[in-house]
CSV table of C-alpha atoms and ligand atoms in Angstrom, one decimal:
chain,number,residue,atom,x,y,z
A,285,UNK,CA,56.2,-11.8,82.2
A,286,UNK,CA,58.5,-9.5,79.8
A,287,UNK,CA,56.7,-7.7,77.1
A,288,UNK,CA,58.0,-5.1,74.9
A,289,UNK,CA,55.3,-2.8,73.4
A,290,UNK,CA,56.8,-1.3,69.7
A,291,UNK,CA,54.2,2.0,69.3
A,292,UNK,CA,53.0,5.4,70.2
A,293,UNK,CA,52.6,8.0,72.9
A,294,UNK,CA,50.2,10.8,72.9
A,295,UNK,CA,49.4,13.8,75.1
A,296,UNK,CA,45.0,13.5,74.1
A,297,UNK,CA,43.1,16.8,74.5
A,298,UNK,CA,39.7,16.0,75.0
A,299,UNK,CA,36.9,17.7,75.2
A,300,UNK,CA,33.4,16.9,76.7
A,301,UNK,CA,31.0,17.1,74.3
A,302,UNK,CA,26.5,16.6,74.3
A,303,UNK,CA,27.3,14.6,71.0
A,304,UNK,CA,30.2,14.1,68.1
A,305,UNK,CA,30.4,17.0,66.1
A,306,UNK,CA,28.7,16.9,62.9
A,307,UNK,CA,30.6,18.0,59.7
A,308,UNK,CA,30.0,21.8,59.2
A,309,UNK,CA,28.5,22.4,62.4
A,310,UNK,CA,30.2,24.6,65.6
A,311,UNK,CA,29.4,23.1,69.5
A,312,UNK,CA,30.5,23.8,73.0
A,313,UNK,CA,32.3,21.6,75.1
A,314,UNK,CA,31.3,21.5,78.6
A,315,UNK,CA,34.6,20.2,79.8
A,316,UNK,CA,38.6,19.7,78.8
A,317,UNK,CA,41.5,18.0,80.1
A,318,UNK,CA,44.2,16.6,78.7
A,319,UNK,CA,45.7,12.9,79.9
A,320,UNK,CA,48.1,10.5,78.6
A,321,UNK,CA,47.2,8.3,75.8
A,322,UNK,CA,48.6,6.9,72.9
A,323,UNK,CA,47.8,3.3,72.1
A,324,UNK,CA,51.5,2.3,72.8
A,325,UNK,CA,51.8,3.6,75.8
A,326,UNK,CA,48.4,2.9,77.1
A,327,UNK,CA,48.3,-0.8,76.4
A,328,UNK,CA,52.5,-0.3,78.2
A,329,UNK,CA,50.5,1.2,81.1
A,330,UNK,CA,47.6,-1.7,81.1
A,331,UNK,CA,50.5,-4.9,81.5
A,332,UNK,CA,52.8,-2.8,83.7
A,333,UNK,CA,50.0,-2.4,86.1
A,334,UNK,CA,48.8,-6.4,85.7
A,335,UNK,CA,52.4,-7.2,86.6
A,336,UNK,CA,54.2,-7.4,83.5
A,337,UNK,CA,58.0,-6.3,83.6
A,338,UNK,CA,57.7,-3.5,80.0
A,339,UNK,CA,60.0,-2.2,77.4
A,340,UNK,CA,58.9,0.6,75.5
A,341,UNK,CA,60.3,1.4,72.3
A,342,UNK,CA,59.0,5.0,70.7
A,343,UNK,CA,59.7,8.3,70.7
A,344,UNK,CA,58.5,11.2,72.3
A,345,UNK,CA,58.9,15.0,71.0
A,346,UNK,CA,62.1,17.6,72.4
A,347,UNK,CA,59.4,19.3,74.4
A,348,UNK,CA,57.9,19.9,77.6
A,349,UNK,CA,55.1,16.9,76.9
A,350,UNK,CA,57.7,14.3,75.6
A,351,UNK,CA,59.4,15.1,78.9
A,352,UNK,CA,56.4,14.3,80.9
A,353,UNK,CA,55.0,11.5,79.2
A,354,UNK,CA,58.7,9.9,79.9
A,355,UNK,CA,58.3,10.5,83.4
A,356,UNK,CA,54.3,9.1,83.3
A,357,UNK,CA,55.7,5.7,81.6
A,358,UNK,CA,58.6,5.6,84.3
A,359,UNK,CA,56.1,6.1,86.8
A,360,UNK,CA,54.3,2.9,85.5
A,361,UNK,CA,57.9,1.2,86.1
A,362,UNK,CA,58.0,1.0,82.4
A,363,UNK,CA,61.5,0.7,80.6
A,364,UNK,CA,62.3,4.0,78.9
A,365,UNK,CA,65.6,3.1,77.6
A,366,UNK,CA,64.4,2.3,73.6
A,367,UNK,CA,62.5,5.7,74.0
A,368,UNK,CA,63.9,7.8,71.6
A,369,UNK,CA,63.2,12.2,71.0
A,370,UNK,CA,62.9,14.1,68.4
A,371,UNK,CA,60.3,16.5,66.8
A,372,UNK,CA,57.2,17.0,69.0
A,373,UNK,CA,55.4,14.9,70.9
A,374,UNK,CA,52.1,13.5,69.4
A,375,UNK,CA,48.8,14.1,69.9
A,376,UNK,CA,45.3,13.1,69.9
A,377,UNK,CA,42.3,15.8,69.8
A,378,UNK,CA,39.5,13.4,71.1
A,379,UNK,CA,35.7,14.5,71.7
A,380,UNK,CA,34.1,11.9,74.4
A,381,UNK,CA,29.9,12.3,73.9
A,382,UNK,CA,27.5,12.3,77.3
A,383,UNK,CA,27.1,8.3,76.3
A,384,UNK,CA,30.8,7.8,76.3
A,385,UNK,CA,31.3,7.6,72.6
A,386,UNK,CA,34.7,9.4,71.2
A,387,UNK,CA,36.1,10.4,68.0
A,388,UNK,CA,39.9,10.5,67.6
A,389,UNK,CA,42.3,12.8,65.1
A,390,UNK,CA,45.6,12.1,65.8
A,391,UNK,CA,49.1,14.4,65.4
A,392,UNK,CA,51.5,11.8,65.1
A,393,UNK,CA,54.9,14.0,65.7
A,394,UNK,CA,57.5,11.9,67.2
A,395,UNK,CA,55.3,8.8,66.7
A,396,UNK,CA,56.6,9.3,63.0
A,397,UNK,CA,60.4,9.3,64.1
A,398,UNK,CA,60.3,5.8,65.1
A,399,UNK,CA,61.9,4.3,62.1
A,400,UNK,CA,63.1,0.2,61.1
A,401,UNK,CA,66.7,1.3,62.7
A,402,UNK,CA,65.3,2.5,65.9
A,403,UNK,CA,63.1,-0.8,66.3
A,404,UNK,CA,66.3,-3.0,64.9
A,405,UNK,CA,68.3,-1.1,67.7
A,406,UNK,CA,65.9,-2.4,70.3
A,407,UNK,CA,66.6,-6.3,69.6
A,408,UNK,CA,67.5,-7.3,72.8
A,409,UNK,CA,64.2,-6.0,74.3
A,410,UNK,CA,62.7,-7.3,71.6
A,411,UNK,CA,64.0,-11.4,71.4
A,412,UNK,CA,63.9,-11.7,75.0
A,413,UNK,CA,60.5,-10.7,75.2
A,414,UNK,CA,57.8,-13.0,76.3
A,415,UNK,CA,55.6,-11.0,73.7
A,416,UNK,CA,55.6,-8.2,71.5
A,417,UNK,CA,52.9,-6.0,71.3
A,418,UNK,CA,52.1,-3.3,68.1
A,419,UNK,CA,49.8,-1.2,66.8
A,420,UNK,CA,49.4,0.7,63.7
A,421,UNK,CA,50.6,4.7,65.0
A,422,UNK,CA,53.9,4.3,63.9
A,423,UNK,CA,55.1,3.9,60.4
A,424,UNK,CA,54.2,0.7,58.8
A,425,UNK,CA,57.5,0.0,57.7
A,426,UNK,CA,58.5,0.0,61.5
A,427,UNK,CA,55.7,-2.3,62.3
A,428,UNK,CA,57.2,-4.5,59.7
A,429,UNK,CA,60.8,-4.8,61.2
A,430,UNK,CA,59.1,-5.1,64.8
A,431,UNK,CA,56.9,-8.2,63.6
A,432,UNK,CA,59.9,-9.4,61.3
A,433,UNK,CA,62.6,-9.3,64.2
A,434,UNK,CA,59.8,-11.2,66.9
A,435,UNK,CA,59.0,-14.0,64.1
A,436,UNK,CA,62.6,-14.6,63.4
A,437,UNK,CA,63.1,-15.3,67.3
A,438,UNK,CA,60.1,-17.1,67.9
A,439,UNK,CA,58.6,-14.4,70.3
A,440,UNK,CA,54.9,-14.5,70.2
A,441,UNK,CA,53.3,-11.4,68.0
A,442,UNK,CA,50.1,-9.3,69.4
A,443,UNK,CA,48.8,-6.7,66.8
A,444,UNK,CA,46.7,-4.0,67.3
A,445,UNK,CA,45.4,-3.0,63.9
A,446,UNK,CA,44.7,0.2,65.0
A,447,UNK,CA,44.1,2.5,63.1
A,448,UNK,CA,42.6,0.8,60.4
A,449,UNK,CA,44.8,-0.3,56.9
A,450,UNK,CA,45.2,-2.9,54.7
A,451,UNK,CA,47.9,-5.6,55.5
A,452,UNK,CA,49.7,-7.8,53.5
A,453,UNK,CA,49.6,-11.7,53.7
A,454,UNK,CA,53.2,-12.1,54.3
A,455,UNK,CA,52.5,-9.6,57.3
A,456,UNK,CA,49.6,-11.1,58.6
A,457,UNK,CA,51.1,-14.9,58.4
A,458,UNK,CA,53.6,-13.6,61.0
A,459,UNK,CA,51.0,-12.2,63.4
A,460,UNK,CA,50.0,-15.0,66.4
A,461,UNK,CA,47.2,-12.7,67.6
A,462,UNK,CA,45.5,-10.0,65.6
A,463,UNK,CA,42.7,-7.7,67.6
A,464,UNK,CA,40.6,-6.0,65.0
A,465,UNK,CA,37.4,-4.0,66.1
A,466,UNK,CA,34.5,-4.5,63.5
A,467,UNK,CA,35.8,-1.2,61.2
A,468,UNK,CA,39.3,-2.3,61.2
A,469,UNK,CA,38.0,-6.0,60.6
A,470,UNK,CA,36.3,-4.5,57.5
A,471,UNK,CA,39.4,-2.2,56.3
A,472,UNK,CA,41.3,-5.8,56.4
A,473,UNK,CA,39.3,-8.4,54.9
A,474,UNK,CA,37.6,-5.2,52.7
A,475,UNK,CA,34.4,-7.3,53.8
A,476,UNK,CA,31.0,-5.9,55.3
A,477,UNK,CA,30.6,-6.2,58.4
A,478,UNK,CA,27.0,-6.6,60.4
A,479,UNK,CA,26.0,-9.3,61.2
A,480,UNK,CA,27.6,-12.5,62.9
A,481,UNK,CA,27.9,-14.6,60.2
A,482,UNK,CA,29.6,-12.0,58.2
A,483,UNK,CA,32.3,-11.3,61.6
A,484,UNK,CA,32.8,-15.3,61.1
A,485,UNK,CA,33.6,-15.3,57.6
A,486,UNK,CA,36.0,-12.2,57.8
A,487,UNK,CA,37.9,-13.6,60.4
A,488,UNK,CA,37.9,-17.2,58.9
A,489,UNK,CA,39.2,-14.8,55.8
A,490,UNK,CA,41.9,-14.0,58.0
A,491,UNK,CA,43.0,-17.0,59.5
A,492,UNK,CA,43.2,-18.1,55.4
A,493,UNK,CA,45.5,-15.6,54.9
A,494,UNK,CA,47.9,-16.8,57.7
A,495,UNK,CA,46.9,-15.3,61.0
A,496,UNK,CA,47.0,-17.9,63.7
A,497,UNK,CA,44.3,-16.3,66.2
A,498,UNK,CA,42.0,-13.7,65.5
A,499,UNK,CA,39.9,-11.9,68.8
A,500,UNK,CA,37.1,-8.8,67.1
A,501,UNK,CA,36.3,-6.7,70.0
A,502,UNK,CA,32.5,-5.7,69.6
A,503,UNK,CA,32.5,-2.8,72.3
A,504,UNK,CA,29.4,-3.4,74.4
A,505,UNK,CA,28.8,-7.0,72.3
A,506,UNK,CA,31.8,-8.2,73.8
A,507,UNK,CA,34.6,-10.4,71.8
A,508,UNK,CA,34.7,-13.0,69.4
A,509,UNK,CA,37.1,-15.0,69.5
A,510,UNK,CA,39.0,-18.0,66.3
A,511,UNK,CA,41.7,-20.0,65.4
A,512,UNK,CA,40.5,-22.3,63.5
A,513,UNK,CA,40.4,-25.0,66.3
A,514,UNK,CA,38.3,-23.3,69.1
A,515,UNK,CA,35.8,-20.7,68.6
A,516,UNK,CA,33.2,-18.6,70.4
A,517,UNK,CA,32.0,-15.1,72.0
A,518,UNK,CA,33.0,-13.8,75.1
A,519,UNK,CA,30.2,-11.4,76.9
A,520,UNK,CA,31.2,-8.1,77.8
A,521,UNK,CA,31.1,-6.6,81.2
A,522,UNK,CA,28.4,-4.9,81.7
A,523,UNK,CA,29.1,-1.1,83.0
A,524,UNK,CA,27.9,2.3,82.9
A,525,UNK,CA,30.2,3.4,80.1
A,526,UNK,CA,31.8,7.4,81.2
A,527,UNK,CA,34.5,7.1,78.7
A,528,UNK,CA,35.4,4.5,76.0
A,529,UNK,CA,38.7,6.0,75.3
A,530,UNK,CA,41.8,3.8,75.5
A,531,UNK,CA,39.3,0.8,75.9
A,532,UNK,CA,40.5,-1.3,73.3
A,533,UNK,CA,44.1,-0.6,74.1
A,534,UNK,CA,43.1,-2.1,78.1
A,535,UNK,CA,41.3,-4.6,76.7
A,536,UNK,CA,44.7,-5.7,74.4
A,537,UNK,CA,47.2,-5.7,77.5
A,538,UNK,CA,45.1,-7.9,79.8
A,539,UNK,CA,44.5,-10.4,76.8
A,540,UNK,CA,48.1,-10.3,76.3
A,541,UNK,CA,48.7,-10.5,80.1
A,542,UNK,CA,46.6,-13.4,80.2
A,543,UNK,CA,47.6,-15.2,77.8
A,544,UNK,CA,51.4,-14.8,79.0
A,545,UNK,CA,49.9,-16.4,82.8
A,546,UNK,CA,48.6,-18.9,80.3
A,547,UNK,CA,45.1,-18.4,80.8
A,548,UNK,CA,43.1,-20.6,78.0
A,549,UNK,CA,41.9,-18.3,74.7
A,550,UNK,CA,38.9,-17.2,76.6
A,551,UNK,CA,39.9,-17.3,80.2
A,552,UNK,CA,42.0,-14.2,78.7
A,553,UNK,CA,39.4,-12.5,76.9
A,554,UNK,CA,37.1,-12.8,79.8
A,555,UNK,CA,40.2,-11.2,81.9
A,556,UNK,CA,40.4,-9.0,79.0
A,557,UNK,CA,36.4,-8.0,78.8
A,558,UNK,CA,36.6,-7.1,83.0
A,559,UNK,CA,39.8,-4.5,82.5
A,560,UNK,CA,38.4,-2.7,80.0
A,561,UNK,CA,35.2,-2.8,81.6
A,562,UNK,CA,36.7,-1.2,84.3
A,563,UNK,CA,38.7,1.2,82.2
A,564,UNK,CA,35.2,2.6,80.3
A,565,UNK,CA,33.7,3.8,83.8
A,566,UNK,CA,37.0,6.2,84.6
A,567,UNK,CA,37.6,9.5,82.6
A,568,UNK,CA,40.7,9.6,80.1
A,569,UNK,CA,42.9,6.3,78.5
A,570,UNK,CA,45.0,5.4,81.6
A,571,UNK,CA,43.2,4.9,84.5
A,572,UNK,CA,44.1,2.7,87.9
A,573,UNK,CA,43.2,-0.9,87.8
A,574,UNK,CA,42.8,-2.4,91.2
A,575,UNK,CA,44.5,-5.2,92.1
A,576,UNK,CA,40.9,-7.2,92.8
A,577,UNK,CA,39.4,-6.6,89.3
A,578,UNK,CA,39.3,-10.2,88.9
A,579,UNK,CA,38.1,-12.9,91.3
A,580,UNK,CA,38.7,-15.6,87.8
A,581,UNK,CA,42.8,-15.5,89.1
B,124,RIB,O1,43.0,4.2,71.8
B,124,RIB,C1,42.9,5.4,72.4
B,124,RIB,C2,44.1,6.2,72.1
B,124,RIB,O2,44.1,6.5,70.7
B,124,RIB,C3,44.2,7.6,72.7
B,124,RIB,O3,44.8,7.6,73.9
B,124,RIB,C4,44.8,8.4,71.6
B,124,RIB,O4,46.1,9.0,72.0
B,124,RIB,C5,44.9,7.6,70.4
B,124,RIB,O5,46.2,7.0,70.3
């Protein structure tokens, strides 16, 4: 299994909080850390640790962080080489509530620096992938040359659409799998979303507009899952959530994992559902996933 993830890497500072900060108002944290994150890097970490051979292409900052998130992604037996520096590494300030809940501003520094060229420069990585995996922390216009270059070589397409913008048809009819949560489902289809029928019709919306396979994770609700032949919802784990950060990026390596050991549509969700199951009851976005997580191999 050869991916090659096209996105960020962060350094997250996060703080404990009772609750998310409302606007206006001043709380304490009653703990800090910081931890590796970035959805790039922590979707790299998820396949590389469900036995996928990765390429990362990015770019970290000329600083003390860039140098250590290198050496965390190595460490992971992740590919390096398409890893570019320059500026400083990004960052995420994350608050994580007592019920798990977090709210994210991101710093996107050297996130920023990976441009059309730098993705173009990684072609090799790129066609010979078994997948490509994005998400929306770089520029757009790199996402576009990453989704381009994977099209034009067959190589199967796995987007991220996070964080949340609008896409264009041309974009999305080149996308095998898109993985919106219900916000970013909105942002897409600019339709409301809450209830079921209206998570059908926004996805049916999508698969209108050219995307071949649609999967809304629904957090605790678990997944829903079309494309166009075979539908359905998937049931999430169920788990004491500690901390939901970096969830949805587990959750998009295993499906992608899965779906590369050619597990069926759900068979890979389900897969899917368990890691990041797993992932919610650790502290921080890159946590160990043991190698018996899933009795379903
Ligand atoms: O999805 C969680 C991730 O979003 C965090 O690790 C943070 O860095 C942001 O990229």
């Amino acid at each position: 299994m050869k991916m090659t993830v096209i996105g960020s890497i962060n350094i997250d500072v996060v703080y404990d909080v009772p609750y998310i900060v409302k606007p206006g108002e001043t709380i304490h944290s009653t703990g800090y850390q910081t931890s590796f994150g970035g959805k790039g890097a922590n979707q790299a970490v998820t396949m590389s640790q469900l036995g996928a051979q990765v390429d990362f292409v990015g770019c970290v900052g000329q600083d003390d962080f860039g140098k250590r998130a290198l050496t965390n992604l190595r460490d992971y037996h992740i590919s390096t080489q398409h890893v570019s520096e320059a500026g400083v590494t990004g960052n995420a300030l994350i608050q994580v509530s007592e019920t798990g809940e977090n709210a994210i501003v991101l710093m996107n520094g050297a996130n920023y620096h990976v441009t059309p060229d730098s993705v173009k420069e990684a072609k090799d990585a790129i066609v010979d992938a078994d997948a490509v995996v994005m998400q929306l922390e770089i520029p757009l216009e790199s996402v576009v040359a990453g989704i381009e270059l994977a099209a034009e070589n067959n190589v199967p397409v796995i987007l991220n659409p996070a964080p949340a913008q609008k896409l264009s048809n041309s974009l999305l009819a080149k996308v095998d799998i898109l993985t919106p949560n219900e916000t970013e489902l909105a942002t897409l289809t600019g339709m409301e979303i809450n209830t079921k029928e209206s998570i059908i019709a926004a996805c049916d919306s999508l698969l209108e507009q050219g995307v071949t396979c649609v999967v809304v994770t629904l957090g605790e609700q678990g997944a829903y899952f079309t494309d166009g032949k075979e539908s359905g919802w998937v049931a999430a784990t169920k788990v004491k959530a500690l901390d939901t950060t970096g969830a949805g990026d587990a959750f998009n390596g295993a499906l992608t994992v899965g779906l590369c050991k050619k597990y069926s549509l759900r068979k890979a969700i389900d897969y899917a559902s368990k890691v990041a199951g797993h992932v919610v009851t650790q502290k921080g976005a890159q946590v160990k996933i043991p190698t018996d997580l899933y009795p379903g191999e």
